Short mmCIF file of N, CA and C in Angstrom, two decimals:
data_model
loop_
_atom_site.label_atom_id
_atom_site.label_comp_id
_atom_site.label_asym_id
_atom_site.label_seq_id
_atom_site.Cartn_x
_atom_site.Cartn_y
_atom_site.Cartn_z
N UNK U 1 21.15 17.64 14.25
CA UNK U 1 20.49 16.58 13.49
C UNK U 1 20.37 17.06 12.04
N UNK U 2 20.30 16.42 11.16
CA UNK U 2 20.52 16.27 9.86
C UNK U 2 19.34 16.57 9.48
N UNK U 3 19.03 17.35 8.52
CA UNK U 3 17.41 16.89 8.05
C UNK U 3 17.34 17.05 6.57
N UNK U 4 16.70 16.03 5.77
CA UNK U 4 16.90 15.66 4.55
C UNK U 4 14.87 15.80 4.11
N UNK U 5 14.93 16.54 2.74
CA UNK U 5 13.92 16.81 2.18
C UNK U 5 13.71 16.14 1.27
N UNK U 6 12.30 15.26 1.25
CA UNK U 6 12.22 14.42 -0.14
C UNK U 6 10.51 14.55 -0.24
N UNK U 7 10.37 14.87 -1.78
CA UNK U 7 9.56 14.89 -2.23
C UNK U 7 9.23 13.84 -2.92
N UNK U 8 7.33 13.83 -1.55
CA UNK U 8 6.96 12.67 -1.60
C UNK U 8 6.54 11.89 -2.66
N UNK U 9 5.23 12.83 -3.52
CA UNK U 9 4.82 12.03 -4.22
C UNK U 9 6.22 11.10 -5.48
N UNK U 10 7.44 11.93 -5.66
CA UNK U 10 8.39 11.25 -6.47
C UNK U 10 9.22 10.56 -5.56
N UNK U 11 8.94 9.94 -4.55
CA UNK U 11 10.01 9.14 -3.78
C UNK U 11 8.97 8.34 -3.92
N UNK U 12 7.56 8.06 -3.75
CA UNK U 12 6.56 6.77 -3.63
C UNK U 12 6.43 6.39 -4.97
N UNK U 13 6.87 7.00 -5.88
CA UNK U 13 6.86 6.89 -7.21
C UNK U 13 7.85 5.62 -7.67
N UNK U 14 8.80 6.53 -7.30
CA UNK U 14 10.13 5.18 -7.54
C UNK U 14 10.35 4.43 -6.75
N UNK U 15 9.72 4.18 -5.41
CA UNK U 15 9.46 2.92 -4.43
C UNK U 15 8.77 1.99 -5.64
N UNK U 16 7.85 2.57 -5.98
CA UNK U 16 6.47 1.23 -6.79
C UNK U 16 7.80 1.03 -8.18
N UNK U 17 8.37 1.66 -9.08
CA UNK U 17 8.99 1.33 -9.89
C UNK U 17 10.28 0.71 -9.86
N UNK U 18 10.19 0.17 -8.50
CA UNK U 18 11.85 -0.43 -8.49
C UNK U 18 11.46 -1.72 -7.43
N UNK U 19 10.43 -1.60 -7.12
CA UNK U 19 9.71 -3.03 -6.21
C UNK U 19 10.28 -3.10 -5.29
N UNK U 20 10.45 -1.76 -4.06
CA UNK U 20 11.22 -1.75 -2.99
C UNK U 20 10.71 -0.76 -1.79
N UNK U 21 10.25 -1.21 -0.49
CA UNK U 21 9.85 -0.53 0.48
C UNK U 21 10.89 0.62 1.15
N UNK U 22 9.95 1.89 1.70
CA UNK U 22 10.44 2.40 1.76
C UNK U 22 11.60 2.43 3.34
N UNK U 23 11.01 1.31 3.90
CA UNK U 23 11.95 0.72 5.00
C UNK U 23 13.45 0.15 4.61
N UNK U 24 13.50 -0.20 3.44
CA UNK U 24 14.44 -1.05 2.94
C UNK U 24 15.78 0.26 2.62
N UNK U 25 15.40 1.54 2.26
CA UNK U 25 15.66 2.60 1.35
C UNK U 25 15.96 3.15 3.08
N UNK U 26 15.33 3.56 4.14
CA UNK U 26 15.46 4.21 5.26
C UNK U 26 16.76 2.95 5.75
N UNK U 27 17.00 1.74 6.05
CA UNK U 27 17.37 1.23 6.61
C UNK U 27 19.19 1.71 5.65
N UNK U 28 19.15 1.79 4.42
CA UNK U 28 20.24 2.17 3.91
C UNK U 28 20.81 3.29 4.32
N UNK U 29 20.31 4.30 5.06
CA UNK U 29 20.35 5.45 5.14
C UNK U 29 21.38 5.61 6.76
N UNK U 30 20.96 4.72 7.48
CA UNK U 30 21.23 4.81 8.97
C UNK U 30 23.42 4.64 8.76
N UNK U 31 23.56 5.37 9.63
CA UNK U 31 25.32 5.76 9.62
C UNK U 31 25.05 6.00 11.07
N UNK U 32 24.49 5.76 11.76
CA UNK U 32 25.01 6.32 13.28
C UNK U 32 24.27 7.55 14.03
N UNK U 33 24.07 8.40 12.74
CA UNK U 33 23.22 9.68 13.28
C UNK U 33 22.06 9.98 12.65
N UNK U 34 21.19 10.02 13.94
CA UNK U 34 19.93 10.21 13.70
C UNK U 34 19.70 11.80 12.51
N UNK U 35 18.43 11.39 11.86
CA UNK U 35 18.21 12.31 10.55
C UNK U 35 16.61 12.31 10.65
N UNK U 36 16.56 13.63 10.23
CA UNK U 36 15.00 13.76 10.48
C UNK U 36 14.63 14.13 9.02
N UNK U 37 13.73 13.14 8.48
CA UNK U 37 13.31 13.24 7.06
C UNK U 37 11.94 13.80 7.08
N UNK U 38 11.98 15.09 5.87
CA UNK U 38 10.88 15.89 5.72
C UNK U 38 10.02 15.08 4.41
N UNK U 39 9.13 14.83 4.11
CA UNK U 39 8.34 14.75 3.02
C UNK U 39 7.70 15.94 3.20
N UNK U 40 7.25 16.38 1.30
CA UNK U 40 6.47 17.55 1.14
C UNK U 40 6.41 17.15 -0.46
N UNK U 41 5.17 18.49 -0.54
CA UNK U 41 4.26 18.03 -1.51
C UNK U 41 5.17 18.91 -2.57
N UNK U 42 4.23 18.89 -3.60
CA UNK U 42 4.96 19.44 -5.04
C UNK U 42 4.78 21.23 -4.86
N UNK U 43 4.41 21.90 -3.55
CA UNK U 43 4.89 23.22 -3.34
C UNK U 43 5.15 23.36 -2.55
N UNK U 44 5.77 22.56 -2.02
CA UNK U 44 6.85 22.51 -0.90
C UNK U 44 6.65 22.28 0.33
N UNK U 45 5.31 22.06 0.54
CA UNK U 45 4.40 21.95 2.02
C UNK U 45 4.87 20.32 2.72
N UNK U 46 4.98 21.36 4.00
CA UNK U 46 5.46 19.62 4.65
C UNK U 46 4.50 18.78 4.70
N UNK U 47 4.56 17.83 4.20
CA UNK U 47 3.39 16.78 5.11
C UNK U 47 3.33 16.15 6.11
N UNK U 48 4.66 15.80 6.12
CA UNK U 48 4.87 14.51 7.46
C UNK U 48 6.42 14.51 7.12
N UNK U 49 7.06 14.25 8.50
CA UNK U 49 8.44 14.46 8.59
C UNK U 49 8.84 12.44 9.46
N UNK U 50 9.58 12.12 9.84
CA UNK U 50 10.22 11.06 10.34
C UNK U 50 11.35 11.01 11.04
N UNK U 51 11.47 10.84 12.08
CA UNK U 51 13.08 10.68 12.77
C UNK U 51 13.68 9.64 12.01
N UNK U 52 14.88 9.55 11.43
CA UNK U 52 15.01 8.31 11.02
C UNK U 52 16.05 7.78 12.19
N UNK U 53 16.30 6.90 12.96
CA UNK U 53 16.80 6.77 14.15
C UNK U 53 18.48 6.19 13.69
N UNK U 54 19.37 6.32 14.36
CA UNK U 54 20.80 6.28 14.35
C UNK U 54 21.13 4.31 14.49
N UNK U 55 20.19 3.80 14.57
CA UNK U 55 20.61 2.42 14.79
C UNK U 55 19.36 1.54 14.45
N UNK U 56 19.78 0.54 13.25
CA UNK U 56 18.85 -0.50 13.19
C UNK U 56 17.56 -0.88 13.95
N UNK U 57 17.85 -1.50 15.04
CA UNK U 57 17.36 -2.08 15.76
C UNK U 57 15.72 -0.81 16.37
N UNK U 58 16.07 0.21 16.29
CA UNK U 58 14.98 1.06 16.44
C UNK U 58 14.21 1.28 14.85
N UNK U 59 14.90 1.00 13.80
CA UNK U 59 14.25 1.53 12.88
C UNK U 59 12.83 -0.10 12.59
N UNK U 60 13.49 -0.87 13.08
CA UNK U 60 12.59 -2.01 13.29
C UNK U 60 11.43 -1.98 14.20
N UNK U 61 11.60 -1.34 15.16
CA UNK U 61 10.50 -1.36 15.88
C UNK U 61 9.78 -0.21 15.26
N UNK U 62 10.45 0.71 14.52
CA UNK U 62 9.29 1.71 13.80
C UNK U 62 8.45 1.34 12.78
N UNK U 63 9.46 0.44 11.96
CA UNK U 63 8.21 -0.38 10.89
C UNK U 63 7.41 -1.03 11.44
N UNK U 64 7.16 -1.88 12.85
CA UNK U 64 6.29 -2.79 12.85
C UNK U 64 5.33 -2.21 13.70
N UNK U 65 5.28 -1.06 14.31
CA UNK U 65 4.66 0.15 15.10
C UNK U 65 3.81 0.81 13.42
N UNK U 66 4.48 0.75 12.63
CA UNK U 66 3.55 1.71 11.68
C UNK U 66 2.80 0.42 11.26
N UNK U 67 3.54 -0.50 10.64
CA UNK U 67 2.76 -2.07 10.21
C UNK U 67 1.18 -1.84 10.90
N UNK U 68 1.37 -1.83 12.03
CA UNK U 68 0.29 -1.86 13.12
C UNK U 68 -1.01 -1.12 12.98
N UNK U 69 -0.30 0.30 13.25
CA UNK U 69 -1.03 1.48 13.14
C UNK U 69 -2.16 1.09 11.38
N UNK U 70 -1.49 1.22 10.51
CA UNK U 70 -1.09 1.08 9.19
C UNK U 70 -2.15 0.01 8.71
N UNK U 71 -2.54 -1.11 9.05
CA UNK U 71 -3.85 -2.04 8.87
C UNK U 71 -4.37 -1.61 9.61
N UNK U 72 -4.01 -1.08 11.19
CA UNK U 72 -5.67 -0.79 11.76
C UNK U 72 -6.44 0.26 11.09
N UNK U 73 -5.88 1.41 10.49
CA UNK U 73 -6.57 2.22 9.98
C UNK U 73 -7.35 1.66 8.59
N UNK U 74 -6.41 0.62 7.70
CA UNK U 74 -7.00 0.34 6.40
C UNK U 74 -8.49 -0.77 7.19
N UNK U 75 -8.35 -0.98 7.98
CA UNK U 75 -9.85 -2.35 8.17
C UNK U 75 -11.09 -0.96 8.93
N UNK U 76 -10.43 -0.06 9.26
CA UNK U 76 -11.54 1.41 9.53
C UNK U 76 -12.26 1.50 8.36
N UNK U 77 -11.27 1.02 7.09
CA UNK U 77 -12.04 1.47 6.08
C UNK U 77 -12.90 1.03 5.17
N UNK U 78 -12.86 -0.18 5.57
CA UNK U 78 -13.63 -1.69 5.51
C UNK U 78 -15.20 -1.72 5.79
#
Protein backbone atom coordinates (compact mmCIF):
# COMPACT_ATOMS: atom_id res chain seq x y z
CA UNK A 1 0.00 0.00 0.00
CA UNK A 2 1.04 3.37 -0.91
CA UNK A 3 1.26 5.88 1.72
CA UNK A 4 1.27 9.55 0.94
CA UNK A 5 2.20 12.40 3.57
CA UNK A 6 0.40 15.67 3.62
CA UNK A 7 0.73 18.33 5.74
CA UNK A 8 -2.27 19.18 7.29
CA UNK A 9 -2.56 22.43 8.38
CA UNK A 10 -1.32 23.50 4.41
CA UNK A 11 -3.62 21.05 2.69
CA UNK A 12 -6.85 22.65 4.82
CA UNK A 13 -5.36 25.78 3.85
CA UNK A 14 -5.71 25.44 0.18
CA UNK A 15 -9.02 23.40 0.52
CA UNK A 16 -10.60 26.97 1.99
CA UNK A 17 -8.60 28.93 -0.86
CA UNK A 18 -9.76 27.15 -3.82
CA UNK A 19 -13.53 26.45 -2.49
CA UNK A 20 -13.09 22.70 -2.64
CA UNK A 21 -13.70 19.68 -0.20
CA UNK A 22 -11.40 17.58 0.74
CA UNK A 23 -13.57 14.57 -0.61
CA UNK A 24 -13.59 16.06 -3.98
CA UNK A 25 -9.43 16.18 -3.91
CA UNK A 26 -9.49 12.29 -2.26
CA UNK A 27 -11.99 11.18 -4.89
CA UNK A 28 -9.29 12.45 -7.63
CA UNK A 29 -6.81 10.47 -6.14
CA UNK A 30 -8.48 6.85 -6.38
CA UNK A 31 -6.59 4.67 -9.49
CA UNK A 32 -7.52 1.30 -8.23
CA UNK A 33 -5.12 1.04 -5.27
CA UNK A 34 -5.85 1.61 -2.04
CA UNK A 35 -3.41 4.51 -0.32
CA UNK A 36 -3.12 5.27 3.11
CA UNK A 37 -2.88 9.07 3.69
CA UNK A 38 -0.84 10.41 6.64
CA UNK A 39 -1.67 14.00 7.87
CA UNK A 40 0.88 15.61 10.28
CA UNK A 41 1.56 18.63 11.88
CA UNK A 42 4.28 21.25 11.08
CA UNK A 43 6.97 18.76 13.04
CA UNK A 44 6.09 16.08 11.52
CA UNK A 45 3.77 14.38 14.08
CA UNK A 46 1.11 12.23 12.75
CA UNK A 47 -2.20 13.22 13.54
CA UNK A 48 -4.57 11.16 11.79
CA UNK A 49 -3.90 8.98 8.83
CA UNK A 50 -6.95 7.66 6.24
CA UNK A 51 -7.26 4.60 4.05
CA UNK A 52 -8.11 6.15 1.01
CA UNK A 53 -10.01 3.11 -0.55
CA UNK A 54 -9.26 1.73 -4.27
CA UNK A 55 -12.87 2.38 -5.57
CA UNK A 56 -15.42 5.15 -5.52
CA UNK A 57 -18.19 3.71 -4.30
CA UNK A 58 -16.43 3.08 -0.77
CA UNK A 59 -14.96 6.43 -0.68
CA UNK A 60 -18.74 7.51 -0.55
CA UNK A 61 -19.76 5.68 2.13
CA UNK A 62 -16.70 7.19 4.00
CA UNK A 63 -17.83 10.73 3.51
CA UNK A 64 -21.26 10.19 4.65
CA UNK A 65 -20.00 7.94 7.77
CA UNK A 66 -17.75 11.02 8.66
CA UNK A 67 -20.78 13.57 7.53
CA UNK A 68 -22.42 11.69 10.42
CA UNK A 69 -19.91 11.26 12.95
CA UNK A 70 -18.87 14.97 12.01
CA UNK A 71 -22.36 16.97 13.15
CA UNK A 72 -22.87 14.62 15.87
CA UNK A 73 -19.88 15.78 17.52
CA UNK A 74 -20.37 19.65 16.39
CA UNK A 75 -24.27 19.66 18.21
CA UNK A 76 -21.99 18.03 21.52
CA UNK A 77 -20.85 21.32 21.26
CA UNK A 78 -23.92 23.17 21.28
Amino acid sequence: MKKIEIKAEEFFDILKLRDVSMWEIFAQMIDGEEKEIIFIDQEGKILFNYILPDKGEKLEEDRKEFSAVYAEKLSGLN
